[in-house]
PDB file of C-alpha atoms in Angstrom:
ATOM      1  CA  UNK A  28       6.632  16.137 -20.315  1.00 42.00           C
ATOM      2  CA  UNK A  29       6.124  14.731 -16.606  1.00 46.00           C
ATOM      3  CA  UNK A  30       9.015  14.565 -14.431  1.00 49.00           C
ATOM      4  CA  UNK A  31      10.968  11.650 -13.610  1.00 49.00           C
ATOM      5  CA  UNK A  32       9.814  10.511 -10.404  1.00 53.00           C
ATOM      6  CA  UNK A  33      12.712   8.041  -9.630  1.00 55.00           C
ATOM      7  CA  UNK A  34      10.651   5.376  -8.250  1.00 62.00           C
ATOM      8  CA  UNK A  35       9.953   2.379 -10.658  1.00 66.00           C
ATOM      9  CA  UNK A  36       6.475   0.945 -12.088  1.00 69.00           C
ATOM     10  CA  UNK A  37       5.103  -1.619  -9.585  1.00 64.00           C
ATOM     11  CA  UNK A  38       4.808  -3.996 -12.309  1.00 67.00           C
ATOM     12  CA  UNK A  39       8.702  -4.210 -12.840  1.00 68.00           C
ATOM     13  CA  UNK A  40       9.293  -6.220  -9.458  1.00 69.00           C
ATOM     14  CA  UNK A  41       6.569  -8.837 -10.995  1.00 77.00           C
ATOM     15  CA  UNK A  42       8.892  -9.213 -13.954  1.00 79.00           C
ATOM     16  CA  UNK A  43      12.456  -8.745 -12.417  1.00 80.00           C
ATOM     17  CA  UNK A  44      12.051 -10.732  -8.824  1.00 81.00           C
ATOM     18  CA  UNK A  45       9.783 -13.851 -10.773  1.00 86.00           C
ATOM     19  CA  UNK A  46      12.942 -14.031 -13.076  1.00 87.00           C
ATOM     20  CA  UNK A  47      15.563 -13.821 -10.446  1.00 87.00           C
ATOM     21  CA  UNK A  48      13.890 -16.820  -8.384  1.00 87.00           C
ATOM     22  CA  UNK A  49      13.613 -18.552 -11.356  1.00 91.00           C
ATOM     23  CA  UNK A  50      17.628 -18.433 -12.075  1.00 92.00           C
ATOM     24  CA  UNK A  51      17.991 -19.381  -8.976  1.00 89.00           C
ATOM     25  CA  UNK A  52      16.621 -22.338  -9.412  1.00 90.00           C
ATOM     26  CA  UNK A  53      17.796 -23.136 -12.508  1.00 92.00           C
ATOM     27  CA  UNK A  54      21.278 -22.495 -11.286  1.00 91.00           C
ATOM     28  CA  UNK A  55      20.450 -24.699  -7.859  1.00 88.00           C
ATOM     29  CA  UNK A  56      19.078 -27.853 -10.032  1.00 90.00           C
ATOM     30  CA  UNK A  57      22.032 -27.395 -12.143  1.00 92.00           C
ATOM     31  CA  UNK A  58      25.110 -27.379  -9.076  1.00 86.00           C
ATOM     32  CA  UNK A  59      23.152 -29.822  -7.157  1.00 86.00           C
ATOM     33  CA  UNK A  60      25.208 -28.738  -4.566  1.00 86.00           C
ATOM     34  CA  UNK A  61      24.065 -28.030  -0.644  1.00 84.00           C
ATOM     35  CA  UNK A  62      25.857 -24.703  -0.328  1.00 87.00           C
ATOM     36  CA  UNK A  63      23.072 -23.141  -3.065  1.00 89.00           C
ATOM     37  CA  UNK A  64      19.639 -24.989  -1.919  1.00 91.00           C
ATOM     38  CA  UNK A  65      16.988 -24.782  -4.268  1.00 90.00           C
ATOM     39  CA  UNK A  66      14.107 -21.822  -3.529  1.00 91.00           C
ATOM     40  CA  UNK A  67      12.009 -25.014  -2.302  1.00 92.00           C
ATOM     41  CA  UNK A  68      14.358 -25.970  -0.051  1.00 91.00           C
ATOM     42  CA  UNK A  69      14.480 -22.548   1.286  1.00 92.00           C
ATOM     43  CA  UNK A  70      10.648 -22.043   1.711  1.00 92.00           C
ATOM     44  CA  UNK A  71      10.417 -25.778   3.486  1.00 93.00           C
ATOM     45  CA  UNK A  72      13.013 -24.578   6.048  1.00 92.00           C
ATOM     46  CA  UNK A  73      11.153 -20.770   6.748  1.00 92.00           C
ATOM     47  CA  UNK A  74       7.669 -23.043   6.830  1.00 93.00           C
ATOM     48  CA  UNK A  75       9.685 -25.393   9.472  1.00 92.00           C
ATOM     49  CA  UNK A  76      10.779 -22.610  11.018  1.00 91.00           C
ATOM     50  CA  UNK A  77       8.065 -20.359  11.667  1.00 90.00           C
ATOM     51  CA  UNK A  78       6.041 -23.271  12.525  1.00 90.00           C
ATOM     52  CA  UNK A  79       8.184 -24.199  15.498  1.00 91.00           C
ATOM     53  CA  UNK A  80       8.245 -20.267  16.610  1.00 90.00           C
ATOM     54  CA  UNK A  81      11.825 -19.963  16.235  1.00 91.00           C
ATOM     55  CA  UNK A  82      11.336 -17.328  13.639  1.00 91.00           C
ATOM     56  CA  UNK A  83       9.118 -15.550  14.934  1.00 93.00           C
ATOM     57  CA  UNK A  84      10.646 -15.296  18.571  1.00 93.00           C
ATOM     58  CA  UNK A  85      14.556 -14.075  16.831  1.00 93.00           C
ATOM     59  CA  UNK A  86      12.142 -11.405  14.390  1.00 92.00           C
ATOM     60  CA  UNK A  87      10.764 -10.058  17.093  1.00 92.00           C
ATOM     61  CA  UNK A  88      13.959  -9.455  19.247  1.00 92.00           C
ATOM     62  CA  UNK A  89      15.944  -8.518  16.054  1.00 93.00           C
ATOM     63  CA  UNK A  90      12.694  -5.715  15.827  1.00 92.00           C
ATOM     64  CA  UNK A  91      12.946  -4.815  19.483  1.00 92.00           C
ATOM     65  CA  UNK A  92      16.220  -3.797  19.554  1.00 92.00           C
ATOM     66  CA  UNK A  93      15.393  -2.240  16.204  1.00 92.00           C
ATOM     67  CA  UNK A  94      12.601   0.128  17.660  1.00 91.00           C
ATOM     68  CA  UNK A  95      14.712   0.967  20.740  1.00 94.00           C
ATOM     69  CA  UNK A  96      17.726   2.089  18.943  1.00 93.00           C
ATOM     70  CA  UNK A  97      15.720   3.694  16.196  1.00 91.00           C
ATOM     71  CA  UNK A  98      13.435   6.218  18.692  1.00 93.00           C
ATOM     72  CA  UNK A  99      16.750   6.741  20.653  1.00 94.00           C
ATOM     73  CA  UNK A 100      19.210   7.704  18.216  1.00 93.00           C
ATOM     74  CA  UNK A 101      16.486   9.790  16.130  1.00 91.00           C
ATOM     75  CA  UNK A 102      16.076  11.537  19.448  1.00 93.00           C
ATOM     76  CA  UNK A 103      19.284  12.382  20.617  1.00 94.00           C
ATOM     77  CA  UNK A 104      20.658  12.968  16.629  1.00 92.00           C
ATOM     78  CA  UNK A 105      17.741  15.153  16.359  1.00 90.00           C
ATOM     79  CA  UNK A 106      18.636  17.681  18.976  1.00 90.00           C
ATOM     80  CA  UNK A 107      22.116  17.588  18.468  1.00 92.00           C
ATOM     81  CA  UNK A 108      21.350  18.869  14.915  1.00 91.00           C
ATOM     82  CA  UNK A 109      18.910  21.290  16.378  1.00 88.00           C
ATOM     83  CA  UNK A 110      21.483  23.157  18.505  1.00 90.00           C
ATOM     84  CA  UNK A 111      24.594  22.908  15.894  1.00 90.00           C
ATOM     85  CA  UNK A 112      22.513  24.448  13.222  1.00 88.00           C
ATOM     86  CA  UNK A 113      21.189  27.067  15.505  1.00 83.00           C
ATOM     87  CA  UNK A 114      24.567  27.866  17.484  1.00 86.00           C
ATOM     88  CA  UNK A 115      27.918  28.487  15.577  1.00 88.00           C
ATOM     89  CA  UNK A 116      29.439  28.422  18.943  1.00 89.00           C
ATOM     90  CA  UNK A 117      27.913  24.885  19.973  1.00 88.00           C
ATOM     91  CA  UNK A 118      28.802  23.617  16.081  1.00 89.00           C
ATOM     92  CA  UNK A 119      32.560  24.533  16.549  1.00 90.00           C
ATOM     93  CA  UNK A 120      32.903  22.734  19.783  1.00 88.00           C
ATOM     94  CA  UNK A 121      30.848  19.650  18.438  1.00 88.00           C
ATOM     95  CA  UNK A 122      31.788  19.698  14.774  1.00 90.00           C
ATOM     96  CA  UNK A 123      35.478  17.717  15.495  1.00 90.00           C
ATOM     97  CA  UNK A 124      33.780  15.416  17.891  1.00 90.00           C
ATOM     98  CA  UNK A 125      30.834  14.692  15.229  1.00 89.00           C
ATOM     99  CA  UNK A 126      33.437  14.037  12.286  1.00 90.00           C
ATOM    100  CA  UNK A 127      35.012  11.818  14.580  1.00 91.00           C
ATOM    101  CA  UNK A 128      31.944   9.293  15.220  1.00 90.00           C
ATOM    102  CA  UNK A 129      30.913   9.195  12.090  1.00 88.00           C
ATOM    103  CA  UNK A 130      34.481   7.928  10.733  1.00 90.00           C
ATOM    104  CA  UNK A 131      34.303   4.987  13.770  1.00 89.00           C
ATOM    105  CA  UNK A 132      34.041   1.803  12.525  1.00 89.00           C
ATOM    106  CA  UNK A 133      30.766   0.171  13.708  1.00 89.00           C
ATOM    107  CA  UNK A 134      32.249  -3.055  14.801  1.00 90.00           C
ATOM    108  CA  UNK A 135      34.529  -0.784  17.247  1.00 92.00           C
ATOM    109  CA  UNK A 136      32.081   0.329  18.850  1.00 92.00           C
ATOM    110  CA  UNK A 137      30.178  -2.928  19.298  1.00 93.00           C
ATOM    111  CA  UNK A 138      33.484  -4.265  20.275  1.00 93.00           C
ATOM    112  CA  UNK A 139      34.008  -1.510  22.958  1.00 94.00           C
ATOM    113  CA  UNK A 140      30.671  -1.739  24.261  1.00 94.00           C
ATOM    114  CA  UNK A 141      30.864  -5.185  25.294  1.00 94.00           C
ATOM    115  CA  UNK A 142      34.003  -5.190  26.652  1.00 93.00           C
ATOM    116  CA  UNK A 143      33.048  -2.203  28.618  1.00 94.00           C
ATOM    117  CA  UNK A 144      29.219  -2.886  29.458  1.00 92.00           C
ATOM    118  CA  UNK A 145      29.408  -7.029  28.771  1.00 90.00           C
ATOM    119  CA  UNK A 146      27.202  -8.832  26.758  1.00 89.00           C
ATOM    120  CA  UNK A 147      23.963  -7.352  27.749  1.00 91.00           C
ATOM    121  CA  UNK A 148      21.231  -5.714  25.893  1.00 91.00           C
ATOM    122  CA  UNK A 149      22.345  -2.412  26.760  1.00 92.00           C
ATOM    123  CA  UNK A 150      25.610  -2.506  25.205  1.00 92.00           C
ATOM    124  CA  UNK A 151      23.664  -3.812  22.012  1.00 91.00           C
ATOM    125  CA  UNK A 152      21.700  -1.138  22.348  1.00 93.00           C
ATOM    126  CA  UNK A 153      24.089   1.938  22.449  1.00 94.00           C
ATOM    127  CA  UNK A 154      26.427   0.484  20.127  1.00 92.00           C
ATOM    128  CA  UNK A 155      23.855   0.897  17.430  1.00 92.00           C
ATOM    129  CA  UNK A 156      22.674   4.206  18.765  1.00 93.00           C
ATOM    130  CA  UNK A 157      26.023   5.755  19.013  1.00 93.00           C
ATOM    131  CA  UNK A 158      27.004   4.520  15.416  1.00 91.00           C
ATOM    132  CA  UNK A 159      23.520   5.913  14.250  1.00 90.00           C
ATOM    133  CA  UNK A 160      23.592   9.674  16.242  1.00 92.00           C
ATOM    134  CA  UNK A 161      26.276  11.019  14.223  1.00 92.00           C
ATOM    135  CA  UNK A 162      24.409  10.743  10.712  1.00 90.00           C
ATOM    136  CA  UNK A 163      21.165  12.436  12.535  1.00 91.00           C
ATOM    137  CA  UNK A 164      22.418  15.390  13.807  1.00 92.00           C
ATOM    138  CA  UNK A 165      24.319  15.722  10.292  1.00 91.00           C
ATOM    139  CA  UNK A 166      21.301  15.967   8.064  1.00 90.00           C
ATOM    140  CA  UNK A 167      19.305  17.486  10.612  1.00 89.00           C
ATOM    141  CA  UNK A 168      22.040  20.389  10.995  1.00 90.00           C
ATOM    142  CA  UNK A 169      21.893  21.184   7.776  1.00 87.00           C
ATOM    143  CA  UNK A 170      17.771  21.711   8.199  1.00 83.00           C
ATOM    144  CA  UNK A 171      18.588  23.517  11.276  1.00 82.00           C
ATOM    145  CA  UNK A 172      20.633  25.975   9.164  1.00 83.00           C
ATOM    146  CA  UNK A 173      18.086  26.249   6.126  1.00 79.00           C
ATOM    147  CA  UNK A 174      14.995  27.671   8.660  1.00 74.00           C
ATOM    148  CA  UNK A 175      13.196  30.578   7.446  1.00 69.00           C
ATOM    149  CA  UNK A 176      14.192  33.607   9.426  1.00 71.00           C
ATOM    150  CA  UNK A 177      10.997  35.379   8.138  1.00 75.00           C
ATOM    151  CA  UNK A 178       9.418  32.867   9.895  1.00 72.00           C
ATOM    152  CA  UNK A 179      10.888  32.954  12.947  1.00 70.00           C
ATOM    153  CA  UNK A 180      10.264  37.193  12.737  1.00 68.00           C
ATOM    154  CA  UNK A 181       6.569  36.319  12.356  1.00 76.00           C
ATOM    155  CA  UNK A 182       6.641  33.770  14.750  1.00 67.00           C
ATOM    156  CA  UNK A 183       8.013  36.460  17.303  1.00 70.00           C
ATOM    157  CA  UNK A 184       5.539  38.765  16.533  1.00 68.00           C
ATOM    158  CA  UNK A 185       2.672  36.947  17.294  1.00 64.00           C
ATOM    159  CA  UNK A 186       3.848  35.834  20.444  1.00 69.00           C
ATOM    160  CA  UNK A 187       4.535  32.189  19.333  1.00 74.00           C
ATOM    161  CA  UNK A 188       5.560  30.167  22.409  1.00 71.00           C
ATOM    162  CA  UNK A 189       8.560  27.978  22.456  1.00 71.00           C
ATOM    163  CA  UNK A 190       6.713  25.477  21.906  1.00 72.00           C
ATOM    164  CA  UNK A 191       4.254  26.791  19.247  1.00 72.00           C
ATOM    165  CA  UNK A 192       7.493  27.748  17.575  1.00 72.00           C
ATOM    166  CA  UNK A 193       8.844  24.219  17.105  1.00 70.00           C
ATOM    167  CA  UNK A 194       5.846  22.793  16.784  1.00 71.00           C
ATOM    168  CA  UNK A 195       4.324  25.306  13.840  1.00 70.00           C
ATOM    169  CA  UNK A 196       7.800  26.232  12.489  1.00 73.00           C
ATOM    170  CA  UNK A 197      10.578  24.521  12.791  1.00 71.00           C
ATOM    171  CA  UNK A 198       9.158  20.797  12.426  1.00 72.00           C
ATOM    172  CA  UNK A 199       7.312  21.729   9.011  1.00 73.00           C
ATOM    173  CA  UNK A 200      10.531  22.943   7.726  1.00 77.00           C
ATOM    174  CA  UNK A 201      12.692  20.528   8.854  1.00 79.00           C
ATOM    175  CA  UNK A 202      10.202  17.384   8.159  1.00 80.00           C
ATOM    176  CA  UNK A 203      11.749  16.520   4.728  1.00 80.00           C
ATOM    177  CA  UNK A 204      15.205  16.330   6.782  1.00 85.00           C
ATOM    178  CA  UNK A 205      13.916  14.147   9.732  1.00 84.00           C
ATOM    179  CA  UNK A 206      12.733  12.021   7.019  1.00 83.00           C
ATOM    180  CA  UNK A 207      15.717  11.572   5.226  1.00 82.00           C
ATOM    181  CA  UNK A 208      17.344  10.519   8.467  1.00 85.00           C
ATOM    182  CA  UNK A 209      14.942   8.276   9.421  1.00 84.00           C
ATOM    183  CA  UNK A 210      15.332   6.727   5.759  1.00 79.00           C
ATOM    184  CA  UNK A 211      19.121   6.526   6.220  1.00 79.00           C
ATOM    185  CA  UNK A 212      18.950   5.671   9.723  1.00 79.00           C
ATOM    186  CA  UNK A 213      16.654   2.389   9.317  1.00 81.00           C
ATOM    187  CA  UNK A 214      18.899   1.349   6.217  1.00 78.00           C
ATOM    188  CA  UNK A 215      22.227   1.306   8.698  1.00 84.00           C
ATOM    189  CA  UNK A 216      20.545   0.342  11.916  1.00 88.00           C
ATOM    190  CA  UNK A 217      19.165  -2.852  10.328  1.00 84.00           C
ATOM    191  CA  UNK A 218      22.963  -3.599   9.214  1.00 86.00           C
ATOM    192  CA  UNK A 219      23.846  -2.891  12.656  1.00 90.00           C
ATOM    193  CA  UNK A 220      21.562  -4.985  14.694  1.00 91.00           C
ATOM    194  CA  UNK A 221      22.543  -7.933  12.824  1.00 91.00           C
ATOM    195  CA  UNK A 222      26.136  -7.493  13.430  1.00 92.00           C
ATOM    196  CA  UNK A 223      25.693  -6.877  17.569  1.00 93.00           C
ATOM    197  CA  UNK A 224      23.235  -9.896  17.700  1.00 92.00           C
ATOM    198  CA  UNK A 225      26.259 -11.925  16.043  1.00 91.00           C
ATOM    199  CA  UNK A 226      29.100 -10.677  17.792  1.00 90.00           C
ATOM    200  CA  UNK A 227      27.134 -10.896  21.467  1.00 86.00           C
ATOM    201  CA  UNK A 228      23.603 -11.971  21.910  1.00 88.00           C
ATOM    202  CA  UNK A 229      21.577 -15.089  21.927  1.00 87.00           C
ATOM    203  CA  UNK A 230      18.409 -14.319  20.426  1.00 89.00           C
ATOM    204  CA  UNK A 231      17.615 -12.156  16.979  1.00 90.00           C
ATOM    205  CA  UNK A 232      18.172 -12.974  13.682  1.00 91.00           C
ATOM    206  CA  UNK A 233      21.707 -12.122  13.239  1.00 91.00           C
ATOM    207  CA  UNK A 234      22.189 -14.682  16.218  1.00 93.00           C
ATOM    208  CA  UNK A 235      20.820 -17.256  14.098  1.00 93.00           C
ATOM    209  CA  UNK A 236      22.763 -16.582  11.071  1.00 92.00           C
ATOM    210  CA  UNK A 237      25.649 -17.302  12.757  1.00 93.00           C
ATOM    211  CA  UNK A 238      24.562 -20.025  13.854  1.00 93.00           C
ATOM    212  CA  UNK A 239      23.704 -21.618  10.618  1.00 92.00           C
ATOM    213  CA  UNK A 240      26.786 -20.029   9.567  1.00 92.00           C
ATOM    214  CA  UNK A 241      28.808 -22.683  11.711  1.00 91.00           C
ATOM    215  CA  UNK A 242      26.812 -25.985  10.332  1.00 89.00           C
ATOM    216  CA  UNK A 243      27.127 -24.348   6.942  1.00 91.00           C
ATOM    217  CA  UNK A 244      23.554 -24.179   6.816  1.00 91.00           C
ATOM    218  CA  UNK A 245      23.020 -22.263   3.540  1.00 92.00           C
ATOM    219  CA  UNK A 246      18.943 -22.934   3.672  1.00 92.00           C
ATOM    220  CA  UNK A 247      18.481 -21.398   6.862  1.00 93.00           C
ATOM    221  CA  UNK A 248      20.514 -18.618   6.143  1.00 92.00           C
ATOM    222  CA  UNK A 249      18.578 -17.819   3.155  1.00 93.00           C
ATOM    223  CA  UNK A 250      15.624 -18.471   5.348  1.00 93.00           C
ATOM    224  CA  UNK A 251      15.948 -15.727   7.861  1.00 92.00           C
ATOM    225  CA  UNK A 252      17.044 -13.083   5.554  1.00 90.00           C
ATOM    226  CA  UNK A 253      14.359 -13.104   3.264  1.00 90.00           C
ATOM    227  CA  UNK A 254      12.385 -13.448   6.432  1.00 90.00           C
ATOM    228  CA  UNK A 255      14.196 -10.618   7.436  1.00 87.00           C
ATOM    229  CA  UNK A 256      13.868  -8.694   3.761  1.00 86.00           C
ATOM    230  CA  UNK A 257      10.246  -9.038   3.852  1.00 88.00           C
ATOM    231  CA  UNK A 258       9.857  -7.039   7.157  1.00 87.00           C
ATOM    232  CA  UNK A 259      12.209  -4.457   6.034  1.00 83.00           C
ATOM    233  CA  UNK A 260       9.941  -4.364   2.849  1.00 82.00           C
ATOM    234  CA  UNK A 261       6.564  -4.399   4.453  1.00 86.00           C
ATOM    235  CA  UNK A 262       7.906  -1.422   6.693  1.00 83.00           C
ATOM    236  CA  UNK A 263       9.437   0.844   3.535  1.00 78.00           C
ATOM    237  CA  UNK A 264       6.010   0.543   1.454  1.00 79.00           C
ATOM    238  CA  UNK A 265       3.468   1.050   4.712  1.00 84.00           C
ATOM    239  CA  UNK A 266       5.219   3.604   6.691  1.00 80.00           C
ATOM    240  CA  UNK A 267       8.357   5.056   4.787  1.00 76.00           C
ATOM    241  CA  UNK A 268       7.562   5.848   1.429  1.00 75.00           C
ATOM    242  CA  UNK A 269       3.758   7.064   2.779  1.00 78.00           C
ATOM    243  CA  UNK A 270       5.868   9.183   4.801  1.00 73.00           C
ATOM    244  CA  UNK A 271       8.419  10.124   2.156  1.00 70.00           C
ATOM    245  CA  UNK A 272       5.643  11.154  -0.360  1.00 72.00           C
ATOM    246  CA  UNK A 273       3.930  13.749   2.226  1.00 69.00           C
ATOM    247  CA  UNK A 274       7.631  15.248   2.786  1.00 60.00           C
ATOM    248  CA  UNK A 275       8.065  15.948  -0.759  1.00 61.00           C
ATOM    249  CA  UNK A 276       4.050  16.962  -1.354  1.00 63.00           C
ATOM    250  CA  UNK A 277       5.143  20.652  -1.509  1.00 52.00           C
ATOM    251  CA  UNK A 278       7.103  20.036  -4.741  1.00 50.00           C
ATOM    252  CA  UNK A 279       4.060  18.786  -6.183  1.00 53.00           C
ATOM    253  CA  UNK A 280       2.410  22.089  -7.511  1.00 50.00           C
ATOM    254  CA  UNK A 281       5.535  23.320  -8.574  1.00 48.00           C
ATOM    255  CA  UNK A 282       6.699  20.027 -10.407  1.00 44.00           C
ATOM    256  CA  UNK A 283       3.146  20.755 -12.245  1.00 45.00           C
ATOM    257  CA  UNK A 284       4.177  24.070 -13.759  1.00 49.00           C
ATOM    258  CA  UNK A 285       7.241  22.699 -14.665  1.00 47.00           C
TER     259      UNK A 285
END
């Protein structure tokens, strides 16, 4: 009997998203009511909108700030993680401070960075990196504390430098963790773009939802988040789940003689 692999047939998001666009419909010819445009509507306004450049220009910031937060966070979580899994002294001091974060409201510490910082594109910035950090170091921690020490003994014994040793034998063993913070990380830092580009910016696509938001403009709301959706989409199935699928490749042959 083959194992479950958790991820559904490709041919059940031909079935379930057709149907779901065709409710909606339904359901929008049946209101008749401008707060639930019909998908039509909706694919006339991203058309309109793309064609003017508009949605392309507030994509591409919305991405920007995306990337930036993204590499930054990943690379301070990651060495956080690294040195509280590796140090019981350095995970004592840090452990309260790390609990901490991750229990602060993200619109705090949007909040705080602009009235600290002002509305600039720093304070976007490192209010999404400082709400992302904390969950990094967390699940990278815990990889930090599952390394071989058998490999680390050979390691030592044939002279491994520094960096040989991370390179060689830490980063194999702690790939599958790295990946499931980068999974994790995208899925909040998307959330928290959006939020910083409504509270404080004027470009991005949460800037434009709020704008919408104040002429009640349902259609163009719909617009840029499936806009958005589609990105987020076309990122998971070419880069994540390639990625995810060479973390988990060890537990192939074993899955096998299951």
């Amino acid at each position: 009997m083959s194992a479950f692999s958790g991820r559904p047939p490709a041919w059940s998001y031909w079935v379930v998203l057709p149907s779901f666009v065709l409710l909606w419909a339904v359901l929008a010819w049946w209101l008749k009511s401008p707060l639930l445009p019909t998908p039509l509507n909706v694919l006339e306004t991203l058309v309109q909108e793309s064609g003017s450049g508009a949605l392309w220009h507030h994509l591409g910031a919305t991405l920007g700030r995306v990337v930036v937060a993204f590499a930054l966070a990943m690379l301070l979580g990651t060495g956080i993680g690294i040195v509280m899994g590796r140090s019981q002294t350095t995970n004592a001091l840090f452990d309260p401070l790390l609990v901490l974060f991750l229990n602060l409201p993200a619109l705090v510490t949007i909040i705080l960075m602009y009235v600290w910082f002002g509305l600039v594109e720093t304070a976007a910035v490192m209010a999404v990196v400082i709400n992302k950090v904390p969950n990094v170091a967390v699940t990278v921690r815990e990889g930090a504390r599952s390394l071989d020490h058998r490999l680390e003994e050979m390691a030592i014994v044939y002279e491994f430098t520094r960096w040989q040793r991370f390179r060689e034998v830490w980063v194999p063993q702690l790939f599958p963790y790295l990946m499931a913070a980068t999974r994790g990380g995208l899925a909040l830092i998307w959330k928290i773009v959006l939020v910083v580009e409504l509270l404080g910016r004027s470009s991005g696509v949460g800037f434009q939802l709020h704008m919408a938001f104040q002429v009640f403009d349902v259609a163009a709301i719909l617009a840029y988040s499936l806009a958005f959706i589609a990105v987020v989409q076309i990122i998971e199935l070419t880069i994540l789940q390639p990625l995810e699928r060479r973390s988990s490749r060890w537990r192939q042959p074993e899955a096998a003689h299951a």
